[in-house]
Short mmCIF file of C-alpha atoms and ligand atoms in Angstrom, two decimals:
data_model
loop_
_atom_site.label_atom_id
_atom_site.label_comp_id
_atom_site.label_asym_id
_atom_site.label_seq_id
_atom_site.Cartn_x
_atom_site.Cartn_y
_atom_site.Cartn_z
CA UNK A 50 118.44 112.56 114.35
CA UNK A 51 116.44 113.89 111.33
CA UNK A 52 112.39 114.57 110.86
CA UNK A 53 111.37 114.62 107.76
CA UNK A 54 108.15 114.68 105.92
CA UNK A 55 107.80 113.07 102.67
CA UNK A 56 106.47 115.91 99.51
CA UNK A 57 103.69 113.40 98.75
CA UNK A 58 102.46 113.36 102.45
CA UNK A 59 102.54 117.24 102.83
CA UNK A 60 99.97 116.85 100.09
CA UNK A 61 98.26 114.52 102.15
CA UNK A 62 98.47 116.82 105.19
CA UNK A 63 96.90 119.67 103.19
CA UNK A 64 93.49 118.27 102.30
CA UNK A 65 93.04 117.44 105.73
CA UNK A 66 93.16 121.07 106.55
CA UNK A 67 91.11 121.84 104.07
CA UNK A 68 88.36 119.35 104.61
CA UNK A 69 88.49 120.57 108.77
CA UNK A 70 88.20 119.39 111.73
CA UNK A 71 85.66 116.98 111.12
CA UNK A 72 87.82 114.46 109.18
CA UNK A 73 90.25 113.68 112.70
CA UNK A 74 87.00 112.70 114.27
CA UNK A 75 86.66 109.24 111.76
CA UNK A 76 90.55 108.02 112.42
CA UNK A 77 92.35 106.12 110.26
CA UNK A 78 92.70 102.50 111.10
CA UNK A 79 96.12 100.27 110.59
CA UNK A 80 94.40 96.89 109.51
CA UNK A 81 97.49 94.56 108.95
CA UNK A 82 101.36 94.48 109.19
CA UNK A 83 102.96 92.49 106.07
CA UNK A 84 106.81 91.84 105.98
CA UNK A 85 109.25 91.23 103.49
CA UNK A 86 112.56 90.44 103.26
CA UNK A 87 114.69 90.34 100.28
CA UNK A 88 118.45 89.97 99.20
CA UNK A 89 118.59 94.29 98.81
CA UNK A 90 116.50 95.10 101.74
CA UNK A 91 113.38 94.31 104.51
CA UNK A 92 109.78 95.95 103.35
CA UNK A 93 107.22 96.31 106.26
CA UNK A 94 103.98 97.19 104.86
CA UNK A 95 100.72 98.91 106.72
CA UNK A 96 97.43 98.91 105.39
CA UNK A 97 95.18 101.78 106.30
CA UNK A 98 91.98 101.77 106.03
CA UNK A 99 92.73 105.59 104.10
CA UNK A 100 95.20 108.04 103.52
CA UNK A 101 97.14 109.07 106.43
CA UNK A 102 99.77 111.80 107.16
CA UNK A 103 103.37 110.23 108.98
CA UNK A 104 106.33 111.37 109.85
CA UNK A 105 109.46 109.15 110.41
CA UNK A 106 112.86 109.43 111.98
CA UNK A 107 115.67 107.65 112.95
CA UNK A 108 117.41 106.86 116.19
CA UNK A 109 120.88 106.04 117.24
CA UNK A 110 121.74 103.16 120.26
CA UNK A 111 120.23 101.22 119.55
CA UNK A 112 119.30 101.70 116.08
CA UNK A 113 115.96 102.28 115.56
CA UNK A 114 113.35 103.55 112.88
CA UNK A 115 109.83 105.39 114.01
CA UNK A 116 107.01 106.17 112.08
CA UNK A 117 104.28 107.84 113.44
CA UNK A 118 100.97 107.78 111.66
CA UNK A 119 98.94 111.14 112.37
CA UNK A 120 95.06 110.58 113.97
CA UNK A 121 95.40 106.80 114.10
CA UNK A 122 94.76 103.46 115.69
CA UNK A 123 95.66 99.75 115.77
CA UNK A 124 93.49 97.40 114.29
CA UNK A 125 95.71 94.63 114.73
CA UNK A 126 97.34 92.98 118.08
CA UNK A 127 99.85 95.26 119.07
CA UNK A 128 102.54 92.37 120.00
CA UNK A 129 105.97 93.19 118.53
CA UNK A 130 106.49 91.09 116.01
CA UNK A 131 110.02 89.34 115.38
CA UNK A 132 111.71 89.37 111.99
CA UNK A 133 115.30 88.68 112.67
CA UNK A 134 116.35 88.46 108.74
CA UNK A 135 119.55 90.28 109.78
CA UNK A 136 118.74 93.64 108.68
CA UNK A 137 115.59 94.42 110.87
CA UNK A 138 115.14 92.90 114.57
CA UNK A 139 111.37 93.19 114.82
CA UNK A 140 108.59 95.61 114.98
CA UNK A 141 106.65 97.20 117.86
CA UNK A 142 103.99 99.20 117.79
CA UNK A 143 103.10 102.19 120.34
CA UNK A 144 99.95 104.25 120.88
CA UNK A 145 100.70 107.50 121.10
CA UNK A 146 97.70 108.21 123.36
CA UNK A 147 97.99 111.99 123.41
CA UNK A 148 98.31 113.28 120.30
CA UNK A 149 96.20 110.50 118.63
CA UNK A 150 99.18 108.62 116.62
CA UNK A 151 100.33 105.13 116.08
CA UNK A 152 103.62 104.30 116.86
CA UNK A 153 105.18 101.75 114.41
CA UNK A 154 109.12 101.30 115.79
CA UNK A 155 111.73 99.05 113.82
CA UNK A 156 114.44 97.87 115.86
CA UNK A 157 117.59 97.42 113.62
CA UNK A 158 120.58 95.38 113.39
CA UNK A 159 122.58 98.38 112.40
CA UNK A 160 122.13 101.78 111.35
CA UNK A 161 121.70 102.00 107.85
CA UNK A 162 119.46 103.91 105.23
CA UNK A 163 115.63 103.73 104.92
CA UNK A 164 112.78 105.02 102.45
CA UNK A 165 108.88 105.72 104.08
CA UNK A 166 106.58 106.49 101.35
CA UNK A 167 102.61 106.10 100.96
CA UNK A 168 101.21 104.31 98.26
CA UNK A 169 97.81 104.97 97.05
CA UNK A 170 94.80 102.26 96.86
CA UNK A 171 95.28 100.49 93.90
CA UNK A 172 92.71 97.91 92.34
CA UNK A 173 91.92 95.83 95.86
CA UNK A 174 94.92 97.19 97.78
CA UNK A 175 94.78 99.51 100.47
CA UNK A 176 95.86 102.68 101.20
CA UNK A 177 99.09 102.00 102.24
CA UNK A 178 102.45 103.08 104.17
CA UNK A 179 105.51 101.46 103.23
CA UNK A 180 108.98 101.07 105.17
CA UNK A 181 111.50 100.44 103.05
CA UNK A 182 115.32 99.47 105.04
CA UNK A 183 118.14 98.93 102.83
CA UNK A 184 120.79 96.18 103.56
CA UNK A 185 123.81 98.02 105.10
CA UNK A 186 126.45 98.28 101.88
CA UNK A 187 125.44 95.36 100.31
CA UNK A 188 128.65 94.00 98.05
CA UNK A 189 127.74 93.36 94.39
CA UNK A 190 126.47 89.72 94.91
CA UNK A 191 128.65 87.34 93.26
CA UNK A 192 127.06 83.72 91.54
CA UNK A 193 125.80 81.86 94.65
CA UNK A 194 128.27 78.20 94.48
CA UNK A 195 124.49 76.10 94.90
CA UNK A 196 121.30 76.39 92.41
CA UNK A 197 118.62 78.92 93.71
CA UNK A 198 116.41 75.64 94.82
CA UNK A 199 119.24 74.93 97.86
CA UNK A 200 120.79 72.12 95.46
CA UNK A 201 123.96 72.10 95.77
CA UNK A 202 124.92 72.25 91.42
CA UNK A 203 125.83 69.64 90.20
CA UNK A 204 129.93 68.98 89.22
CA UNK A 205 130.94 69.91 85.75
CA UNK A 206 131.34 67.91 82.83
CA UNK A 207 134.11 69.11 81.45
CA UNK A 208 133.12 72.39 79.04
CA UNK A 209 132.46 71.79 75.37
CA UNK A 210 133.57 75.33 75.49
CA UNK A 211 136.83 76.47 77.10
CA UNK A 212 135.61 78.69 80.01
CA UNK A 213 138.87 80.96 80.13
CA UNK A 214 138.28 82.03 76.56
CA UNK A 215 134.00 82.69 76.67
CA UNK A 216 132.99 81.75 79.66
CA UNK A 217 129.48 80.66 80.63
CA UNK A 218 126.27 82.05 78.50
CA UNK A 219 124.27 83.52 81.46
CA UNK A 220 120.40 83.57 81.24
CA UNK A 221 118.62 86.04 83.54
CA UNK A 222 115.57 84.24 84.24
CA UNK A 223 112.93 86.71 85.81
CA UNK A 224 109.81 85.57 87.91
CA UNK A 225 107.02 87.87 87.43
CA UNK A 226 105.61 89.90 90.42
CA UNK A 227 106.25 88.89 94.06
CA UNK A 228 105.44 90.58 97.43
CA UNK A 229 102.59 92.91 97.03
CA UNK A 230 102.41 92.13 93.52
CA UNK A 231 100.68 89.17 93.50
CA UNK A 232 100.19 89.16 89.52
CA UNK A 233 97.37 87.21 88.45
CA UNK A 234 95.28 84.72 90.59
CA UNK A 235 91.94 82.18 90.11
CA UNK A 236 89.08 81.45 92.13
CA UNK A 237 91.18 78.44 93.65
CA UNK A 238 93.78 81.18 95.12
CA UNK A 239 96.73 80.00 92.40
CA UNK A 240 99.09 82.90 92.70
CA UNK A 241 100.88 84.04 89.39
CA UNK A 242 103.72 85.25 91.68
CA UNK A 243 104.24 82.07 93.31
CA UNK A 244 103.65 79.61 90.17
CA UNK A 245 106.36 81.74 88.53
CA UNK A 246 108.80 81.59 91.17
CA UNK A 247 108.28 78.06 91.09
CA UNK A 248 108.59 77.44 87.49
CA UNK A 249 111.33 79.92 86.95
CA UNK A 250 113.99 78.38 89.81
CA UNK A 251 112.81 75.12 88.12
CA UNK A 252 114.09 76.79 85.09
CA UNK A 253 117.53 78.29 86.82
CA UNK A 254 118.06 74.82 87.96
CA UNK A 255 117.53 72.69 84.75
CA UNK A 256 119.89 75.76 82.94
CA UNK A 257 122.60 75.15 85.58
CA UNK A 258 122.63 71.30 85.07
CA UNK A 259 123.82 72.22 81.15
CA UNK A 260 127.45 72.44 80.14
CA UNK A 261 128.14 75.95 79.36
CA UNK A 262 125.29 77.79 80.88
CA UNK A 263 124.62 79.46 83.99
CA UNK A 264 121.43 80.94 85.68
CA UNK A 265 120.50 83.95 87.33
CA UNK A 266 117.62 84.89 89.29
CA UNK A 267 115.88 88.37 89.26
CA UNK A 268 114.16 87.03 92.77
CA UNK A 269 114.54 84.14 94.79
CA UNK A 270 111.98 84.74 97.46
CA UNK A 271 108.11 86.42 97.65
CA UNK A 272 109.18 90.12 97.18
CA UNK A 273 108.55 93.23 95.04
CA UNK A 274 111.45 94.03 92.92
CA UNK A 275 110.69 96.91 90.30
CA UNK A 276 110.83 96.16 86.50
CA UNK A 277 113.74 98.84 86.49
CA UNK A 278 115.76 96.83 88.90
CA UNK A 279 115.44 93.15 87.07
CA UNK A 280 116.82 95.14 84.03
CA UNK A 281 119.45 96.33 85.68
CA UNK A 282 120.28 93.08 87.64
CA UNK A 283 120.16 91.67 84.15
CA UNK A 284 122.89 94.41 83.23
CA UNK A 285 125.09 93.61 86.13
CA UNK A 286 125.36 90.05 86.33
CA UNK A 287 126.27 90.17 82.83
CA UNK A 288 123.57 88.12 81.45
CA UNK A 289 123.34 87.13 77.89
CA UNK A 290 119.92 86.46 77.57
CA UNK A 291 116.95 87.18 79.85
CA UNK A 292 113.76 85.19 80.08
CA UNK A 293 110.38 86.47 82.36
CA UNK A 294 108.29 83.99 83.37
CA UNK A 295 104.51 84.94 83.77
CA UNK A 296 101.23 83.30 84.12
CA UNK A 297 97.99 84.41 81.94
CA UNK A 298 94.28 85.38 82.73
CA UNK A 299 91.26 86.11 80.92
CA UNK A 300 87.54 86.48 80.92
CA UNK A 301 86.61 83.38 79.38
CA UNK A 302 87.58 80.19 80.97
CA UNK A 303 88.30 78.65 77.42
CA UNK A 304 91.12 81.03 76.86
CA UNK A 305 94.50 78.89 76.96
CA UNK A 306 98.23 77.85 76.30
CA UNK A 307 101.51 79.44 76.10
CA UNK A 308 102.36 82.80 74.55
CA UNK A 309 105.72 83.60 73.89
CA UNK A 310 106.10 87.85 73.29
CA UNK A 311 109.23 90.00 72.39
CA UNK A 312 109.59 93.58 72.97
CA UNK A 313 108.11 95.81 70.64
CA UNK A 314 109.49 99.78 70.16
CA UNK A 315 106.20 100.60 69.77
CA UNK A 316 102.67 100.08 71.17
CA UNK A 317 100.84 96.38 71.39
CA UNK A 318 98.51 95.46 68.41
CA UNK A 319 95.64 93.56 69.53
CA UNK A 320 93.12 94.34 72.47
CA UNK A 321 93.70 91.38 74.16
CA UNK A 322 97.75 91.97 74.10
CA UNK A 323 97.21 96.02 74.76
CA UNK A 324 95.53 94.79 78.07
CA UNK A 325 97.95 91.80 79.02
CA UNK A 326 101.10 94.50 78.66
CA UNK A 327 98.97 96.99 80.60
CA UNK A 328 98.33 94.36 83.72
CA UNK A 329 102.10 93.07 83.55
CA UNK A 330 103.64 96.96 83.28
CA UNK A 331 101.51 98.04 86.50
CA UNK A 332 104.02 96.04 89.16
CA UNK A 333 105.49 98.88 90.38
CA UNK A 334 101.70 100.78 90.80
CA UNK A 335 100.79 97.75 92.59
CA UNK A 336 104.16 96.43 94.05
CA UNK A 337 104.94 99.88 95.34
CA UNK A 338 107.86 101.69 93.80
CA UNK A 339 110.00 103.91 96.25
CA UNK A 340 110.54 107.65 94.83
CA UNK A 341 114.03 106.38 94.77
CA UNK A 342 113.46 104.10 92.25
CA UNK A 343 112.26 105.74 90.26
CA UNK A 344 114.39 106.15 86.33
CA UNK A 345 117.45 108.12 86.34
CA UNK A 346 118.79 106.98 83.14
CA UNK A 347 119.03 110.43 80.89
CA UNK A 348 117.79 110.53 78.06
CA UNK A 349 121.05 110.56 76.10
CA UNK A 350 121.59 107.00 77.53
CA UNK A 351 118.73 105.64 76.45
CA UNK A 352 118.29 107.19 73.25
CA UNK A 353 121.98 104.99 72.67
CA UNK A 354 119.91 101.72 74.71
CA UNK A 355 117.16 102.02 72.44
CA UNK A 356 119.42 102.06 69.23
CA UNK A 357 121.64 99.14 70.21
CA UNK A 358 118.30 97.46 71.24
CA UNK A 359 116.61 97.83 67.35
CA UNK A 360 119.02 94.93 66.56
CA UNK A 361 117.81 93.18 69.82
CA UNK A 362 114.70 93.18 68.90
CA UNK A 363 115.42 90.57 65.70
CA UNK A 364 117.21 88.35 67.88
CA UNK A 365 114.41 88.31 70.50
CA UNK A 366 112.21 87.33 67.73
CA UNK A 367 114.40 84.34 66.83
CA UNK A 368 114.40 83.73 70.45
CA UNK A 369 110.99 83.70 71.06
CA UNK A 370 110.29 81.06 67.76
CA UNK A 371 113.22 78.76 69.20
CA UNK A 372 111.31 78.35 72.54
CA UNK A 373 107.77 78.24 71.10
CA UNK A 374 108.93 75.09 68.59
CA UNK A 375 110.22 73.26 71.76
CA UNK A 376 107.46 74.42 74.16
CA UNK A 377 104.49 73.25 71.48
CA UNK A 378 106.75 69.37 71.88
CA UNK A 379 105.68 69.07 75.65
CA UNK A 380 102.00 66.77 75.87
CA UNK A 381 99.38 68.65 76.78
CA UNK A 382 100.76 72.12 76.13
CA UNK A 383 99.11 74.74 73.06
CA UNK A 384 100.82 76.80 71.98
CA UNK A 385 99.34 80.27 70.78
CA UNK A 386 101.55 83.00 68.64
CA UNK A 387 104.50 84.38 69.22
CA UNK A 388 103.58 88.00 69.25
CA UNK A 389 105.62 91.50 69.79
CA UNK A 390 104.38 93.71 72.43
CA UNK A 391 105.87 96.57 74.54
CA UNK A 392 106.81 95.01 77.74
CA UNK A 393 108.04 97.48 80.05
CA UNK A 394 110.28 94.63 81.72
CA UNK A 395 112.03 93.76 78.30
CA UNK A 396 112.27 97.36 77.00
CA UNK A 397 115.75 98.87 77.51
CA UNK A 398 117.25 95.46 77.17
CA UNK A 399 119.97 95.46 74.75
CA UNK A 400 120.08 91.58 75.22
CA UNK A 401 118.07 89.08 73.76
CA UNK A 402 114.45 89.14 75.95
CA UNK A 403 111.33 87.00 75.68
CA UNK A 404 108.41 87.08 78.30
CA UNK A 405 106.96 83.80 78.20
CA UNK A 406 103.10 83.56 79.72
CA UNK A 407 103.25 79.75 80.15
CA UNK A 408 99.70 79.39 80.30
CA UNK A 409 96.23 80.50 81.80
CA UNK A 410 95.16 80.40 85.34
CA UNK A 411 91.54 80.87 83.98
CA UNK A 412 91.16 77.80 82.30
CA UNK A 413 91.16 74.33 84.02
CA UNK A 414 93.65 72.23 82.00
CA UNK A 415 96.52 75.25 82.18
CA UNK A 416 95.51 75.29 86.34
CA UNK A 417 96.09 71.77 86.53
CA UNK A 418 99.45 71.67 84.09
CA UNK A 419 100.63 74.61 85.93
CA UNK A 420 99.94 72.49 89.23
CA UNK A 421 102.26 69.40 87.90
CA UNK A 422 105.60 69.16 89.32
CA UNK A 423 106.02 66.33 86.62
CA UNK A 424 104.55 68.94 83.85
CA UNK A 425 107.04 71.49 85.14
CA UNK A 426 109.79 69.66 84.80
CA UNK A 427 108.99 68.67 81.50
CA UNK A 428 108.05 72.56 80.63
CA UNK A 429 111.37 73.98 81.72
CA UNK A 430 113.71 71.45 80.07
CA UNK A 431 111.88 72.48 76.78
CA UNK A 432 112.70 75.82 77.39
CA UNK A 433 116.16 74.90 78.32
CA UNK A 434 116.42 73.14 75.08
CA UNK A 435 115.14 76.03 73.10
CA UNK A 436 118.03 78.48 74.74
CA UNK A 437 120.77 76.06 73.84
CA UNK A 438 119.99 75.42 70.23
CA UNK A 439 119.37 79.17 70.37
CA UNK A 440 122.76 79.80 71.33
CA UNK A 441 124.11 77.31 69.24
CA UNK A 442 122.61 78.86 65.90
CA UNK A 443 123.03 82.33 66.44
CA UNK A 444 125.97 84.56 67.74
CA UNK A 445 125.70 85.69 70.90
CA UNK A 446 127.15 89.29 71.24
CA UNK A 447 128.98 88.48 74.34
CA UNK A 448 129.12 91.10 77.11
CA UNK A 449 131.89 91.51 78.85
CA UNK A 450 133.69 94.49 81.19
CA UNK A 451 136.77 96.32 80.52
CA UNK A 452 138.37 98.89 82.48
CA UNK A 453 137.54 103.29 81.96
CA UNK A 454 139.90 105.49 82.61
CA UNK A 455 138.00 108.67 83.11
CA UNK A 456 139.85 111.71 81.17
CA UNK A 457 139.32 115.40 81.85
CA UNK A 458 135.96 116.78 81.91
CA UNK A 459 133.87 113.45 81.64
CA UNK A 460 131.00 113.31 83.46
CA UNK A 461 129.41 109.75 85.04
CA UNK A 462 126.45 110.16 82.62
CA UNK A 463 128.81 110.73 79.55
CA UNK A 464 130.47 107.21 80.46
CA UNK A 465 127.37 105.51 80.86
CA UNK A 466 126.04 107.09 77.43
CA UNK A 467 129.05 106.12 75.79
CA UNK A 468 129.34 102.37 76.59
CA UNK A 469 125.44 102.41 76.31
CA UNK A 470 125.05 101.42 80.24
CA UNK A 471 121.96 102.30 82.63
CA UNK A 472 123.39 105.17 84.92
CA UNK A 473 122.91 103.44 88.14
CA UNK A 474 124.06 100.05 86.76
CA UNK A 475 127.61 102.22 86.52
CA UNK A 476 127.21 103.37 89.91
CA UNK A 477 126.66 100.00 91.12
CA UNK A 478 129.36 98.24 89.30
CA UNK A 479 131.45 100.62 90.62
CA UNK A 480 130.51 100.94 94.22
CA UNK A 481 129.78 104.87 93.85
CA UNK A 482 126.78 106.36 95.71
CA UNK A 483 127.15 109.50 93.64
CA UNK A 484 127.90 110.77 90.48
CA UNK A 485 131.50 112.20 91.79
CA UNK A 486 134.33 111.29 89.38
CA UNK A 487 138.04 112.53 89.06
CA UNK A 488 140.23 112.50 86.24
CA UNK A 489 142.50 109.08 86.29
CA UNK A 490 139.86 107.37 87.96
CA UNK A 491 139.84 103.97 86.57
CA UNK A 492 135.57 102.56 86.04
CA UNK A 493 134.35 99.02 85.46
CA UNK A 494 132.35 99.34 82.23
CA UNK A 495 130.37 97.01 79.86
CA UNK A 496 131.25 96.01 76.69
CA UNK A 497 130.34 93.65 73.91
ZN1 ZN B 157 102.49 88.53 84.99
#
């Protein structure tokens, strides 16, 4: 069994000293319980009603987690609440009556590893503690056989292009925000995070159902996933292009249509762009990025990332044009500029990338297009068309993996530097939770 105290809580723990005794008199209140449960791991969310100092351990048979929130009390019913997504059982929830804590227990399947961290108030969100428990060893996830709708895909015709020889052009296709992220929204409650999801397994699916090309999902459910982690995912599954799909806002209700945006190397030119990229590169402030998370990748990696990526760049550009001509065919739809902005999402990419705002939930027409299952449909088979002639026009630099042998003396980060791969995308690809190599060892690494 292990206590520990997070560095950003001792913080916490200090001011509360400093301020005195009469701070524990005005407690801090939990005010909700949110869950999550993704393919990598189960978040359980508490909103406080202000910062609070925790501690958190974990105990064996049966497995348990316990967080203890200093000088605090329930707002909320205190009946345990089932979850049951194979990772985490359910929660309960103790007062601790004596020394003035709440008692937030997670009863787990199994033992296996877990992050607690506090997250500050951000824009309308709360003060807030965040559990964080990992799937137990969680196998590099191979292509799911059925579309990420439940569909089961649809038989082959037989491939234009022989499969054995180039296999499948993979698109990443990345819905915006999800979980606490909730992206944009408009008076009528349309969620960015949920109109994306939509649209972009619309997207997977209408990809799927073309000869040659295969789609992956960044998320397939309403949960926070860092921007660092749908690059990587992007990395591993050996996509060939990658595609985020995002919804727009803006002051004036006339503001409207699709904008299509590359990466830029350097800084966004326009006001109105400088602000978009500044609202789409806070989902980890507001979706809640674990210490864990945060970037690894030295700097000798990706100084070589950001030098493959310069010739990225021009095909993201021809990218971006070959979806805007097909997007600006669909009825209804306006199409804006494609423009070049610094998208933390696309940066780091060494593949073609194009973040595509399909329209805004500020003005009435987009609301209603963007409510149209018949207007989606015809939306993502545009963009579908736009990646195939794409593909068709340009050439691809295909991605593929090849087998490391490591010599005397290399280091995991050298190897990664060298083949111009995200450290922990190495790690991953090669089951390793360290950075502990010996000579002879024999490393799945990318190539192109
Ligand atoms: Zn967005």
């Amino acid at each position: 069994m292990s206590i520990r105290m997070t560095r950003a809580l001792l913080g916490v723990a200090t001011a509360f000293t400093l301020l005195g005794a009469g701070v524990s008199a005005s407690a801090t209140e939990i005010l909700a319980i949110r869950h999550w449960s993704s393919p990598e791991r189960t978040r359980i969310v508490l909103d406080l009603s202000g910062p609070a100092s925790y501690l958190h351990r974990e105990l064996g048979s049966p497995p348990r987690v316990a967080v203890d929130v200093a000088d605090s009390h329930f707002r909320i019913p205190v009946e345990a609440i089932p979850i049951d997504d194979g990772v985490v059982e359910r929660v309960r929830f103790n007062r601790l009556a004596q020394s003035g804590k709440a008692q937030v227990v997670l009863d787990l399947t199994a033992a296996t590893g877990y992050d607690v961290f506090a997250l500050e108030r951000f824009d309308e969100k709360r003060d807030r503690i965040v559990i964080d428990v990992r799937k137990p060893a969680a196998p590099a996830s191979p292509m799911p056989s059925v579309t990420p709708s439940g569909r089961p895909r649809a038989p082959r015709q037989e491939h234009a292009i022989d499969p054995e020889t180039f296999g499948d052009f993979v698109v990443m296709v990345d819905p915006g925000h999800g979980g606490e992220d909730t992206g944009r929204q408009n008076p009528d409650g349309l969620r960015e995070k949920h109109l994306a999801l939509e649209f972009s397994k619309a997207l997977a699916d209408e990809i799927n159902s073309r000869v040659g090309f295969r789609a992956e999902l960044t998320r397939t459910g309403d949960y926070f996933i860092s921007l660092k982690r749908r690059r990587d995912l992007a990395e591993e599954r050996g996509a060939h292009l990658f595609v985020s799909v995002h919804f727009n806002s803006a002051p004036s209700r006339t503001a409207r249509g699709t904008e299509i945006f590359f990466v830029s190397l350097r800084g966004a030119e326009d006001r109105m762009t400088r602000e978009l990229v500044e609202a789409e590169n806070s989902a980890d402030l507001v979706g809640g990025l674990a210490p864990r998370d945060e970037d690894t990748t030295t700097d000798l990696t990706r100084m070589l990332v950001d030098l493959r990526q310069s010739d990225s760049v021009e095909r993201s550009q021809q990218l971006a044009v070959a979806l805007n001509d097909h997007v600006d065919r669909v009825p209804n739809v306006v199409t804006r500029n494609v423009k070049q902005a610094g998208f933390a999402v696309l940066k780091s990419l060494f593949i073609p990338a194009v973040l595509v705002e399909v329209g805004f939930l500020t003005n009435r027409e987009d609301a209603n297009l963007a409510r149209s299952s018949r207007h989606r449909e015809r939306y993502v088979e545009a963009l579908t068309d736009g990646l195939v002639e794409y593909c068709e026009r340009v050439e691809i630099p295909r991605l593929g993996w090849k087998i490391h042998t490591v010599s005397r003396g290399e280091s995991l980060s050298q190897i990664a530097g060298s083949y111009a791969m995200n450290l922990q995308a190495l790690r991953d690809a090669n089951q390793l939770s360290g950075d502990r190599i010996r000579e002879g060892q024999r490393l799945r690494v990318r190539t192109r």
